[in-house]
Short mmCIF file of C-alpha atoms in Angstrom, two decimals:
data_model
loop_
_atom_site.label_atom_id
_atom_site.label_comp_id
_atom_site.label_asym_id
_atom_site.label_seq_id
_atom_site.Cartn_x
_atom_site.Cartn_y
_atom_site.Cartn_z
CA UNK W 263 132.28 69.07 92.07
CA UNK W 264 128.55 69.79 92.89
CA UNK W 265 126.88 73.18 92.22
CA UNK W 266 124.41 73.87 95.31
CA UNK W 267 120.93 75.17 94.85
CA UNK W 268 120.08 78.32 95.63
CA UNK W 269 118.19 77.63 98.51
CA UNK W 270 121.20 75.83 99.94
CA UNK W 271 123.51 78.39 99.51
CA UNK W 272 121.05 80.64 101.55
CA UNK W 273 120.97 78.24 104.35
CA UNK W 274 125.23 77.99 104.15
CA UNK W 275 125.07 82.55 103.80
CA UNK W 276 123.35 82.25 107.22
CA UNK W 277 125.35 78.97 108.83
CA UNK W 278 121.86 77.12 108.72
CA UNK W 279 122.75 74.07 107.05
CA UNK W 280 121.23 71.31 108.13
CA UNK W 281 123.06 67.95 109.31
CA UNK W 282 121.90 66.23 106.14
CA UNK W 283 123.02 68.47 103.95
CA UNK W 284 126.27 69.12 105.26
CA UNK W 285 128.07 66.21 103.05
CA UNK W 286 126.35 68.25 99.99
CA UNK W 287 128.00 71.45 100.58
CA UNK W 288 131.42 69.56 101.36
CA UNK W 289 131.46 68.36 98.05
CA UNK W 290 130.78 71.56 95.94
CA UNK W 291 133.73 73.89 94.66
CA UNK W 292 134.55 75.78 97.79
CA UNK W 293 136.01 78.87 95.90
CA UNK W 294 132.39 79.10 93.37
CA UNK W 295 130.71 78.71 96.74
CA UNK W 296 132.44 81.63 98.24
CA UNK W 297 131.57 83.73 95.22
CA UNK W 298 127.51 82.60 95.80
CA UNK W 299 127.62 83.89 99.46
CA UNK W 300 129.52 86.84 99.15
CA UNK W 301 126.83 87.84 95.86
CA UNK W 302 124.15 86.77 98.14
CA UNK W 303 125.49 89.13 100.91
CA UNK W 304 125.91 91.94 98.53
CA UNK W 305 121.96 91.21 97.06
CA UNK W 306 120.95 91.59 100.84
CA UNK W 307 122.80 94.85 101.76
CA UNK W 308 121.38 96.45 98.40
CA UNK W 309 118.14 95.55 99.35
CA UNK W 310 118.46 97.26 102.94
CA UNK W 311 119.17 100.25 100.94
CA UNK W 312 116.40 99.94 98.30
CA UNK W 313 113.85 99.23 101.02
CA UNK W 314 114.31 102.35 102.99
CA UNK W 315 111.98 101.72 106.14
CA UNK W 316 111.32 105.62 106.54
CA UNK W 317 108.56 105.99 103.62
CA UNK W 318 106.71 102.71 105.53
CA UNK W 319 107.31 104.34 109.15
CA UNK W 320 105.39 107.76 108.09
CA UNK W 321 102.11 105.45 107.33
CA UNK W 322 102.72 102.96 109.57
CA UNK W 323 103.31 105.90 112.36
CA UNK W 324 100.07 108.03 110.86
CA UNK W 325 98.21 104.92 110.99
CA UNK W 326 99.06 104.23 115.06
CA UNK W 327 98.48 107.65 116.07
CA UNK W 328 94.80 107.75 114.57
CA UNK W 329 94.48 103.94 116.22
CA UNK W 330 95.24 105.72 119.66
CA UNK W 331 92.94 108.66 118.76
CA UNK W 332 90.04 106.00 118.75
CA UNK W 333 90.97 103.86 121.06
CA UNK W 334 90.74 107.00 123.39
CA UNK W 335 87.42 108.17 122.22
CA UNK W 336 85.96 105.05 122.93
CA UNK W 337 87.76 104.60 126.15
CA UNK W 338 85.89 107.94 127.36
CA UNK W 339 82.63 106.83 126.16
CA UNK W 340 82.59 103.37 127.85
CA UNK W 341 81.47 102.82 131.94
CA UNK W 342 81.20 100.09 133.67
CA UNK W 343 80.32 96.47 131.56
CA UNK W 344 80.51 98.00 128.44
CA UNK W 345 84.13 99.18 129.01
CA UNK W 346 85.20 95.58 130.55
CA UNK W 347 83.04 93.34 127.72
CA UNK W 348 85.11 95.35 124.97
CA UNK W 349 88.56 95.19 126.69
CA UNK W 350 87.53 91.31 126.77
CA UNK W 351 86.58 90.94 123.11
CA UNK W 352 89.70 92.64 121.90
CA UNK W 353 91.87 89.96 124.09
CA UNK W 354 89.93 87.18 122.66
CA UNK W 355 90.13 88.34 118.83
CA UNK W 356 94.07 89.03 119.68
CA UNK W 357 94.78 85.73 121.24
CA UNK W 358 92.34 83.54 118.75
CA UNK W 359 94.16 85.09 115.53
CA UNK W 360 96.92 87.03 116.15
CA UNK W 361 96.04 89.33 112.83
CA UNK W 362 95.31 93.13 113.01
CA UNK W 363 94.98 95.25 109.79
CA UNK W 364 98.30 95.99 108.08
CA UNK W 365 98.89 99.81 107.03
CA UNK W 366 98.99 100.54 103.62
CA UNK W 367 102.33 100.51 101.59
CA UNK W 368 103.82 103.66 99.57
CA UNK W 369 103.66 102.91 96.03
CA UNK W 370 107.63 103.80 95.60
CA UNK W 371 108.12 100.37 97.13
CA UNK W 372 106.47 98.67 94.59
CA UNK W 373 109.50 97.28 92.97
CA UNK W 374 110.45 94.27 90.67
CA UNK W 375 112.97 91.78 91.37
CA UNK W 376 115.42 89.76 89.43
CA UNK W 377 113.59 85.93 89.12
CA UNK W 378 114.79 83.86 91.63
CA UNK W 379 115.09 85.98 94.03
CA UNK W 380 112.25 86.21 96.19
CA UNK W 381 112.24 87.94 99.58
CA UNK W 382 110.13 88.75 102.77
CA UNK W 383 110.67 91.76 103.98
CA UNK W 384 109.65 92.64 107.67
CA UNK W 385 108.82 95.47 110.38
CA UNK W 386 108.03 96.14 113.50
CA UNK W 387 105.38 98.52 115.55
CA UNK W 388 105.80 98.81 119.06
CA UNK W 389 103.84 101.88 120.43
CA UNK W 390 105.76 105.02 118.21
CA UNK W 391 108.50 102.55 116.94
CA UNK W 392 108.58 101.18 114.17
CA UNK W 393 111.73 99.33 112.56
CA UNK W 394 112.89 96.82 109.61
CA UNK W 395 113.35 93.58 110.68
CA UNK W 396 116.37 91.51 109.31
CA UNK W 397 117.64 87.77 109.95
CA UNK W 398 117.65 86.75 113.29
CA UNK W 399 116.98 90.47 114.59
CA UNK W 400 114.93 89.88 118.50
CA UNK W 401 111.89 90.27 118.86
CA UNK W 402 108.93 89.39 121.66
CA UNK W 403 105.96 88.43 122.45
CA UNK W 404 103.49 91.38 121.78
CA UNK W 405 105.37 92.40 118.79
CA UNK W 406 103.21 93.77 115.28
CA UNK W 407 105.08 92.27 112.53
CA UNK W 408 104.12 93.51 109.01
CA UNK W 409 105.59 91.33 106.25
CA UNK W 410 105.45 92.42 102.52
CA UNK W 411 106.72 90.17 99.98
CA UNK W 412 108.02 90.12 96.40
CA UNK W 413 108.05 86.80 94.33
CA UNK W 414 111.17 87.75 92.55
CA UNK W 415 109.45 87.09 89.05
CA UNK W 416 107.99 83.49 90.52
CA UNK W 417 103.89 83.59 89.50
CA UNK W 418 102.89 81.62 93.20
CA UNK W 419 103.64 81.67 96.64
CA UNK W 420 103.00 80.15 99.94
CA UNK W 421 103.88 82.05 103.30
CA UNK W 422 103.48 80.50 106.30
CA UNK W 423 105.54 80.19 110.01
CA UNK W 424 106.38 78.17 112.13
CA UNK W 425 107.48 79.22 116.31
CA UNK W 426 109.67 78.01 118.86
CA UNK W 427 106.61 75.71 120.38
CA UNK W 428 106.13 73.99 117.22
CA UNK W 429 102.50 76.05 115.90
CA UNK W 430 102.37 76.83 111.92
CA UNK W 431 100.17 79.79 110.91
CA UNK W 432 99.57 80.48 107.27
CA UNK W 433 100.02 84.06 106.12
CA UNK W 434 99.27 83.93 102.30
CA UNK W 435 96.74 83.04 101.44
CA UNK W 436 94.39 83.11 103.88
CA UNK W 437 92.86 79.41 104.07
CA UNK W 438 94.72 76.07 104.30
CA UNK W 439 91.87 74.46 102.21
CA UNK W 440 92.49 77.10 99.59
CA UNK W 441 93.23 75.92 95.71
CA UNK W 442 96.08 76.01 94.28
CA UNK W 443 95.16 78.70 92.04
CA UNK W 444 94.88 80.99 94.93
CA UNK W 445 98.32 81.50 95.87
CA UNK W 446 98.91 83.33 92.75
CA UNK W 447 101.53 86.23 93.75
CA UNK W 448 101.18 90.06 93.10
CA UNK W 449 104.30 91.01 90.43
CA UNK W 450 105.73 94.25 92.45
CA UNK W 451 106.58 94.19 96.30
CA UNK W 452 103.17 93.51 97.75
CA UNK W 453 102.12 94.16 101.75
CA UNK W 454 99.91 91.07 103.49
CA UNK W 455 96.42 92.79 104.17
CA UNK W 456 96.88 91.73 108.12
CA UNK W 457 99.70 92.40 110.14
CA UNK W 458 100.69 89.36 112.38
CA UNK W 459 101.01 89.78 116.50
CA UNK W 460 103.63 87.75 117.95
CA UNK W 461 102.51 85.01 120.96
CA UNK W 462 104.86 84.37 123.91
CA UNK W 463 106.88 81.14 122.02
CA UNK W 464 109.92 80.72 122.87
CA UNK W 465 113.19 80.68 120.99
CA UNK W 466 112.11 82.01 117.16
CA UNK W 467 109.76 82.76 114.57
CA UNK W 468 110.53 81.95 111.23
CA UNK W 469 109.00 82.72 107.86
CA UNK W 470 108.68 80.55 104.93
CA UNK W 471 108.17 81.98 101.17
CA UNK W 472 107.66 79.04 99.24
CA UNK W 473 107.46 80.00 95.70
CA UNK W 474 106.67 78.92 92.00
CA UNK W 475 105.95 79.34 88.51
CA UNK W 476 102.85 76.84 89.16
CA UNK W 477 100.28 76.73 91.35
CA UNK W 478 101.05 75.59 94.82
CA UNK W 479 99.38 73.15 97.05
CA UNK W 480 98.90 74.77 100.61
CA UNK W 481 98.18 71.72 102.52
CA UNK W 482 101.36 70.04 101.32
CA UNK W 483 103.40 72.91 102.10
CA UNK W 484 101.90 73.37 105.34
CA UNK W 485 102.63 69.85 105.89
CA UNK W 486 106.40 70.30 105.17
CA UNK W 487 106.76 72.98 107.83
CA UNK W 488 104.56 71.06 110.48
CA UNK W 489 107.37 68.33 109.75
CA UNK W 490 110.30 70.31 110.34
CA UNK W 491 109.57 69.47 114.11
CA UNK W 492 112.23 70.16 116.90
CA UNK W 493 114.43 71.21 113.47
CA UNK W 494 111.85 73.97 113.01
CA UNK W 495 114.56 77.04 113.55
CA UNK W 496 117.25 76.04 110.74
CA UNK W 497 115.80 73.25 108.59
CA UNK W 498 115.09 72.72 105.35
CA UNK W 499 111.83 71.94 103.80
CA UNK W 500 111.32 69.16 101.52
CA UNK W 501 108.91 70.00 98.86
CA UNK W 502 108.87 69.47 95.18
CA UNK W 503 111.49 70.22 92.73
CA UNK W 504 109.89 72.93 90.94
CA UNK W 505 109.51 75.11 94.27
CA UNK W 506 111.88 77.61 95.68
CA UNK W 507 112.37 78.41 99.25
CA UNK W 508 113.34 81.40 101.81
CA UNK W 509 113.07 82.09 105.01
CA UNK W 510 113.02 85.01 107.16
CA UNK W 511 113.83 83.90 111.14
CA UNK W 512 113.29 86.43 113.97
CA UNK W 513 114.94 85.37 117.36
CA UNK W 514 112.75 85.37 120.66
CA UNK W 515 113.51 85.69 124.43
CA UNK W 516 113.58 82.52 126.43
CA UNK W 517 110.80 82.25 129.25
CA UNK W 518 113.44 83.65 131.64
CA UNK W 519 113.23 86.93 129.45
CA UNK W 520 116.86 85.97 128.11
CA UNK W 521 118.02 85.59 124.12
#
């Protein structure tokens, strides 16, 4: 019998396993697999209730509601050009990178994690709502998506996406020329300094957190994802053997406005 990697046994908890793998998870012990998934689903619905989204919604909210306050003032003090040249700048900044600043977390979320068991975890602002974002929840174009992460004891980590039309942004760190070095990884549950706007894709958005105990190259993991191709929604990357993998994949309306 085979015993699956972890990573595998994520992508069989969520009925994501890839074609090529398929012949993999046939062979392993069907009954020690069972066990895996059903601890995996347990992990997940303990975290749910560890991660409480209502400290993160009072800042997040606080942090809207002063946003609006400005955005007001300055809406009153703008005529004419002025008032169209900003509107036009804040499209441009929006559609160019897609990043807005991300609220700051409460520190009772700053919590360790077993090793091996490193997460994303996700939320939403739309206008006054704000909501945790789990596997496959829907989402749309428009949509403020704060991620915060925790490397589950691994020292270095790589978060990127990929959408339904095939683009790869890089969350963490900032710069695909970056050194290895700096994707070393905060050791409690850390927020991404920008929250990340959501284009008009189709189909899905889905997360990577590619982490290690050593330095990681960016450009090869960004290469991975950029090779998933038309498999971008439920493959697997292939990346060294000392990395880890997770993945965190929102669902997106079709063009005709349809899941």
């Amino acid at each position: 019998m085979t015993t699956l990697p972890d990573w595998l046994v994520e992508r069989v908890a969520l009925d994501e396993v890839a074609a090529a793998n398929r012949e993999r998870v046939e062979r392993a012990d069907a009954g020690e697999l069972a066990q895996r998934v059903a601890a995996l689903h347990a992990e997940n619905a303990a975290e749910l209730t560890a991660y409480p989204a209502e400290p993160a919604v009072a800042q997040i909210e606080a942090r809207a509601a002063a946003a609006r306050k400005q955005r007001l003032a300055r809406k009153r003090r703008m005529i004419g050009f002025i008032g169209v040249m900003s509107v036009a700048a804040t499209v441009l900044i929006v559609l160019a990178i897609g990043r807005t600043t991300a609220p700051t977390l409460p520190d009772d979320e700053e919590v360790i994690r077993v090793k091996g068991s490193a997460r994303l975890l996700a939320f939403r602002l739309i206008d006054d709502h704000v909501e945790k974002l789990g596997q496959d929840a829907l989402v749309r174009a428009g949509d403020l998506v704060q991620l915060r992460y925790n490397g589950g004891g691994q020292r270095y980590g790589v978060i990127a996406s990929v959408d339904g039309a095939g683009v790869v942004t890089l969350h963490h760190p900032m710069r695909e020329d970056a050194p290895p070095e700096a994707t070393a990884l905060a050791p409690k549950t850390t927020a991404l300094p920008n929250a990340y706007a959501l284009d008009d894709a189709p189909r899905f958005e889905r997360f990577f957190f590619i982490t290690s105990d050593e330095p990681i190259d960016v450009a090869q993991s960004l290469a991975a994802v950029r090779a998933l191709g038309d498999d971008g929604a439920a493959g697997t990357l292939e990346l060294p053997s000392n990395v880890r993998q997770w993945s965190l994949r929102l669902r997106k309306p079709n063009h005709k406005g349809t899941p």
